[in-house]
Tab-separated table of C-alpha atoms in Angstrom:
chain	number	residue	atom	x	y	z
A	1	MET	CA	68.295	-16.116	-45.797
A	2	GLY	CA	70.460	-13.737	-43.766
A	3	THR	CA	70.287	-11.051	-46.442
A	4	LEU	CA	66.508	-11.378	-46.671
A	5	SER	CA	66.186	-11.133	-42.884
A	6	ARG	CA	68.361	-8.014	-42.782
A	7	SER	CA	66.389	-6.430	-45.603
A	8	ALA	CA	63.070	-7.245	-43.940
A	9	SER	CA	64.224	-5.879	-40.586
A	10	LEU	CA	65.580	-2.711	-42.188
A	11	THR	CA	62.401	-2.161	-44.190
A	12	ALA	CA	60.186	-2.724	-41.170
A	13	ALA	CA	62.221	-0.329	-39.020
A	14	VAL	CA	62.155	2.427	-41.643
A	15	ALA	CA	58.468	2.007	-42.439
A	16	VAL	CA	57.215	1.799	-38.849
A	17	THR	CA	59.395	4.734	-37.771
A	18	ARG	CA	58.157	6.979	-40.586
A	19	VAL	CA	54.506	6.062	-40.049
A	20	ALA	CA	54.766	6.592	-36.290
A	21	TYR	CA	56.679	9.848	-36.746
A	22	SER	CA	54.159	11.279	-39.218
A	23	ALA	CA	51.200	10.212	-37.074
A	24	LEU	CA	52.694	11.719	-33.913
A	25	ARG	CA	53.521	15.011	-35.630
A	26	ALA	CA	49.977	15.288	-36.970
A	27	ARG	CA	48.438	14.453	-33.615
A	28	THR	CA	50.645	16.646	-31.411
A	29	ARG	CA	51.201	19.692	-33.641
A	30	GLY	CA	51.078	22.824	-31.494
A	31	SER	CA	51.191	20.902	-28.189
A	32	ALA	CA	53.648	22.443	-25.751
A	33	ARG	CA	54.113	19.068	-24.033
A	34	TRP	CA	55.691	17.732	-27.215
A	35	GLU	CA	57.954	20.704	-27.877
A	36	ARG	CA	61.359	21.718	-26.570
A	37	THR	CA	63.769	24.574	-27.224
A	38	ASN	CA	67.063	23.288	-28.575
A	39	TYR	CA	70.581	24.607	-28.035
A	40	ALA	CA	70.126	27.273	-30.738
A	41	GLY	CA	66.834	28.548	-29.350
A	42	ARG	CA	64.714	26.822	-32.018
A	43	THR	CA	61.509	24.996	-31.185
A	44	VAL	CA	61.655	21.301	-32.047
A	45	ASP	CA	59.286	18.445	-31.329
A	46	LEU	CA	59.922	15.183	-29.477
A	47	CYS	CA	58.144	12.990	-32.008
A	48	ALA	CA	61.271	11.288	-33.309
A	49	GLY	CA	61.928	9.622	-29.945
A	50	PRO	CA	58.848	7.409	-29.630
A	51	ALA	CA	58.895	6.836	-33.393
A	52	VAL	CA	62.407	5.359	-33.473
A	53	ALA	CA	61.638	3.308	-30.364
A	54	VAL	CA	58.688	1.530	-31.979
A	55	GLY	CA	60.512	1.358	-35.324
A	56	ALA	CA	63.619	-0.254	-33.859
A	57	ALA	CA	61.436	-2.635	-31.838
A	58	ALA	CA	59.539	-3.622	-34.996
A	59	GLY	CA	62.829	-4.275	-36.768
A	60	ALA	CA	63.978	-6.463	-33.872
A	61	VAL	CA	60.762	-8.495	-33.985
A	62	VAL	CA	61.175	-9.080	-37.712
A	63	ALA	CA	64.787	-10.094	-37.041
A	64	GLY	CA	63.469	-12.788	-34.697
A	65	ALA	CA	64.354	-11.148	-31.369
A	66	PRO	CA	61.166	-10.196	-29.496
A	67	GLY	CA	63.122	-10.017	-26.234
A	68	VAL	CA	65.350	-7.349	-27.724
A	69	ALA	CA	62.250	-5.519	-28.939
A	70	ALA	CA	60.898	-5.512	-25.382
A	71	ALA	CA	64.192	-4.143	-24.045
A	72	VAL	CA	64.242	-1.411	-26.705
A	73	LEU	CA	60.711	-0.335	-25.790
A	74	ALA	CA	61.562	-0.403	-22.076
A	75	ALA	CA	64.658	1.730	-22.656
A	76	GLY	CA	62.566	4.150	-24.689
A	77	ALA	CA	59.933	4.315	-21.964
A	78	CYS	CA	62.535	5.078	-19.288
A	79	GLY	CA	63.996	7.767	-21.517
A	80	ALA	CA	60.540	9.210	-22.181
A	81	TYR	CA	59.978	9.481	-18.436
A	82	ASP	CA	63.167	11.518	-18.173
A	83	ASP	CA	62.057	13.691	-21.106
A	84	VAL	CA	58.872	14.528	-19.194
A	85	ALA	CA	59.995	14.527	-15.561
A	86	GLY	CA	63.763	14.949	-15.780
A	87	ASP	CA	65.868	17.517	-13.947
A	88	ASP	CA	69.296	19.059	-14.478
A	89	ARG	CA	71.281	16.538	-12.439
A	90	ARG	CA	73.808	14.619	-14.478
A	91	GLY	CA	76.008	11.622	-13.760
A	92	PHE	CA	75.548	8.418	-11.796
A	93	ALA	CA	76.912	9.923	-8.583
A	94	ALA	CA	74.257	12.646	-8.498
A	95	HIS	CA	71.388	10.222	-8.980
A	96	LEU	CA	72.739	7.633	-6.560
A	97	GLY	CA	73.192	10.437	-4.024
A	98	ALA	CA	69.540	11.350	-4.480
A	99	LEU	CA	68.570	7.729	-3.838
A	100	LYS	CA	70.508	7.756	-0.558
A	101	ARG	CA	68.377	10.720	0.490
A	102	GLY	CA	65.228	8.783	-0.349
A	103	GLU	CA	64.560	10.590	-3.639
A	104	VAL	CA	63.951	8.573	-6.789
A	105	SER	CA	65.218	10.842	-9.567
A	106	SER	CA	64.428	10.381	-13.241
A	107	GLY	CA	68.073	9.444	-13.760
A	108	ALA	CA	67.733	6.630	-11.228
A	109	VAL	CA	64.674	5.368	-13.094
A	110	LYS	CA	66.761	5.269	-16.265
A	111	LEU	CA	69.747	3.672	-14.543
A	112	PHE	CA	67.834	0.783	-13.024
A	113	GLY	CA	65.100	0.490	-15.650
A	114	ILE	CA	67.433	0.352	-18.634
A	115	GLY	CA	69.876	-1.807	-16.698
A	116	ALA	CA	67.120	-4.317	-15.988
A	117	ALA	CA	65.968	-4.228	-19.613
A	118	GLY	CA	69.516	-4.875	-20.793
A	119	LEU	CA	69.974	-7.798	-18.418
A	120	PHE	CA	66.637	-9.245	-19.522
A	121	ALA	CA	67.589	-9.123	-23.193
A	122	GLY	CA	71.117	-10.386	-22.471
A	123	ALA	CA	69.726	-13.343	-20.550
A	124	LEU	CA	67.671	-14.348	-23.583
A	125	MET	CA	70.535	-13.897	-26.031
A	126	LYS	CA	73.313	-15.838	-24.313
A	127	GLU	CA	73.586	-19.205	-22.590
A	128	ARG	CA	76.246	-18.853	-19.892
A	129	PRO	CA	75.730	-16.572	-16.864
A	130	VAL	CA	78.876	-14.509	-17.470
A	131	ASP	CA	77.907	-13.935	-21.099
A	132	LYS	CA	74.352	-13.002	-20.095
A	133	LEU	CA	75.723	-10.387	-17.689
A	134	LEU	CA	78.199	-8.982	-20.202
A	135	ALA	CA	75.529	-8.770	-22.895
A	136	GLY	CA	73.254	-6.890	-20.493
A	137	VAL	CA	76.048	-4.441	-19.674
A	138	VAL	CA	76.721	-3.864	-23.376
A	139	ILE	CA	73.055	-3.214	-24.133
A	140	ALA	CA	72.513	-0.803	-21.233
A	141	GLY	CA	75.933	0.808	-21.659
A	142	THR	CA	75.404	1.494	-25.344
A	143	ALA	CA	72.047	3.087	-24.561
A	144	HIS	CA	73.850	5.410	-22.151
A	145	LEU	CA	76.600	6.158	-24.677
A	146	VAL	CA	74.196	7.237	-27.422
A	147	ASN	CA	72.414	9.480	-24.940
A	148	LEU	CA	75.750	11.074	-23.998
A	149	VAL	CA	76.394	12.207	-27.573
A	150	ASP	CA	72.844	13.244	-28.437
A	151	VAL	CA	73.403	16.890	-27.502
A	152	ARG	CA	73.283	18.512	-30.946
A	153	PRO	CA	71.098	17.916	-34.015
A	154	GLY	CA	71.773	14.561	-35.601
A	155	ARG	CA	74.578	13.534	-33.262
A	156	GLY	CA	72.710	10.619	-31.713
A	157	ALA	CA	71.311	9.291	-34.990
A	158	LEU	CA	74.671	9.589	-36.748
A	159	ALA	CA	76.409	7.818	-33.860
A	160	VAL	CA	73.901	4.980	-34.122
A	161	LEU	CA	74.537	4.639	-37.852
A	162	ALA	CA	78.310	4.679	-37.310
A	163	LEU	CA	78.080	1.987	-34.641
A	164	ALA	CA	75.449	-0.235	-36.266
A	165	VAL	CA	76.222	-0.205	-39.996
A	166	PRO	CA	79.501	-2.176	-39.575
A	167	GLY	CA	77.493	-4.863	-37.781
A	168	LEU	CA	75.104	-5.487	-40.670
A	169	PRO	CA	77.159	-8.375	-42.128
A	170	ARG	CA	77.079	-10.137	-38.741
A	171	GLY	CA	73.325	-10.486	-38.485
A	172	PRO	CA	69.897	-8.919	-38.931
A	173	LEU	CA	69.666	-7.241	-35.515
A	174	ALA	CA	71.873	-4.332	-36.610
A	175	ALA	CA	69.349	-3.490	-39.326
A	176	ALA	CA	66.755	-2.436	-36.742
A	177	PRO	CA	68.621	0.600	-35.319
A	178	VAL	CA	70.058	1.440	-38.752
A	179	GLY	CA	66.592	1.643	-40.288
A	180	ALA	CA	65.045	3.561	-37.410
A	181	ALA	CA	67.883	6.100	-37.220
A	182	ALA	CA	68.039	6.546	-40.990
A	183	ALA	CA	64.311	7.252	-41.073
A	184	VAL	CA	64.634	10.434	-38.981
A	185	VAL	CA	68.246	11.588	-39.338
A	186	VAL	CA	67.413	14.228	-41.974
A	187	ASP	CA	64.625	15.673	-39.820
A	188	ASP	CA	66.918	15.619	-36.799
A	189	LEU	CA	69.734	17.391	-38.651
A	190	GLY	CA	67.194	19.882	-39.988
A	191	GLU	CA	66.227	20.797	-36.407
A	192	SER	CA	62.545	20.046	-36.812
A	193	THR	CA	62.620	17.206	-34.284
A	194	MET	CA	64.887	15.591	-31.706
A	195	LEU	CA	65.421	12.081	-30.392
A	196	GLY	CA	65.280	13.099	-26.755
A	197	ASP	CA	66.163	10.582	-24.093
A	198	ALA	CA	63.432	8.257	-25.371
A	199	GLY	CA	64.922	7.912	-28.830
A	200	ALA	CA	68.577	7.970	-27.802
A	201	HIS	CA	68.167	5.222	-25.221
A	202	ALA	CA	65.948	3.066	-27.432
A	203	LEU	CA	68.332	3.259	-30.387
A	204	GLY	CA	71.344	2.730	-28.137
A	205	ALA	CA	69.787	-0.381	-26.618
A	206	ALA	CA	69.059	-1.712	-30.102
A	207	VAL	CA	72.662	-1.113	-31.180
A	208	GLY	CA	73.936	-2.716	-27.980
A	209	ALA	CA	71.825	-5.795	-28.640
A	210	ALA	CA	73.261	-6.072	-32.152
A	211	ILE	CA	76.785	-5.787	-30.753
A	212	ALA	CA	76.025	-8.409	-28.111
A	213	ALA	CA	74.568	-10.784	-30.684
A	214	GLY	CA	77.651	-10.538	-32.866
A	215	ASN	CA	80.302	-11.095	-30.188
A	216	GLY	CA	81.536	-13.865	-27.962
A	217	ARG	CA	82.840	-13.468	-24.427
A	218	VAL	CA	86.102	-11.733	-25.337
A	219	GLY	CA	84.349	-9.233	-27.591
A	220	LEU	CA	81.633	-8.614	-25.029
A	221	ALA	CA	84.208	-8.002	-22.299
A	222	ALA	CA	86.126	-5.574	-24.518
A	223	HIS	CA	82.973	-3.635	-25.382
A	224	ALA	CA	81.856	-3.597	-21.749
A	225	ALA	CA	85.238	-2.218	-20.668
A	226	GLY	CA	85.024	0.499	-23.303
A	227	LEU	CA	81.526	1.439	-22.203
A	228	PHE	CA	82.587	1.671	-18.550
A	229	ALA	CA	85.374	4.017	-19.635
A	230	ALA	CA	82.886	6.066	-21.653
A	231	ALA	CA	80.621	6.362	-18.618
A	232	ALA	CA	83.548	7.471	-16.465
A	233	TYR	CA	84.445	10.192	-18.963
A	234	GLY	CA	80.863	10.986	-19.880
A	235	ASP	CA	81.161	14.753	-19.437
A	236	ARG	CA	84.178	14.856	-21.751
A	237	ILE	CA	82.387	12.804	-24.404
A	238	THR	CA	79.389	15.110	-24.227
A	239	GLU	CA	81.584	18.173	-24.620
A	240	LEU	CA	83.217	16.649	-27.700
A	241	ALA	CA	79.785	15.871	-29.155
A	242	ARG	CA	78.856	19.551	-28.782
A	243	SER	CA	81.751	20.564	-31.045
A	244	PRO	CA	80.862	21.679	-34.585
A	245	MET	CA	80.976	18.903	-37.174
């Protein structure tokens, strides 16, 4: 039963992602709103982001976790807002400083929106309050981590595969981000599209949910501690992700 559920989730994630990606590319071709210039000066589209968000959410639904699907879509929506309305400020301190001045930055929207989505999914996944909180931190923190490394073609998708594939034996939830990321990784590496904040946060939330589902309190606490460290050294992680593969 577990193998069938993983296979179904993986298939759904791949299929929905590819259909959504193809439909978005056909509908938005030539639209400046859906295009960005990447680090090498090439024009790429943003279609992969919404596509992996709906694909990973579909995989989560098939895996029997509609709450996770909702959190993945919420994380993707917060990321999409930053793709459209974001600015150059980076780091929690900069966005919290803006809030103190009465300015709601796109980063603050992501911080609180994805945090709330993670806590919502964590509350549905675990029974005890401490475990609910830790699961929420893992989900939101993993979304942030994937976004930190998604600074060159394929980095975010490859990070998702590296983090999620080992979790496949533990349960079907890992199949959702694996399928969605695998569906666009070639296009991402080929510099025809990019995940953007929408895709990176959605996939990261899906991976975080799979990690949360497969761990008890000790494992959750260890992952949460690692994610806090990653957030503290976020600039360093991003610089490493920019290095040639």
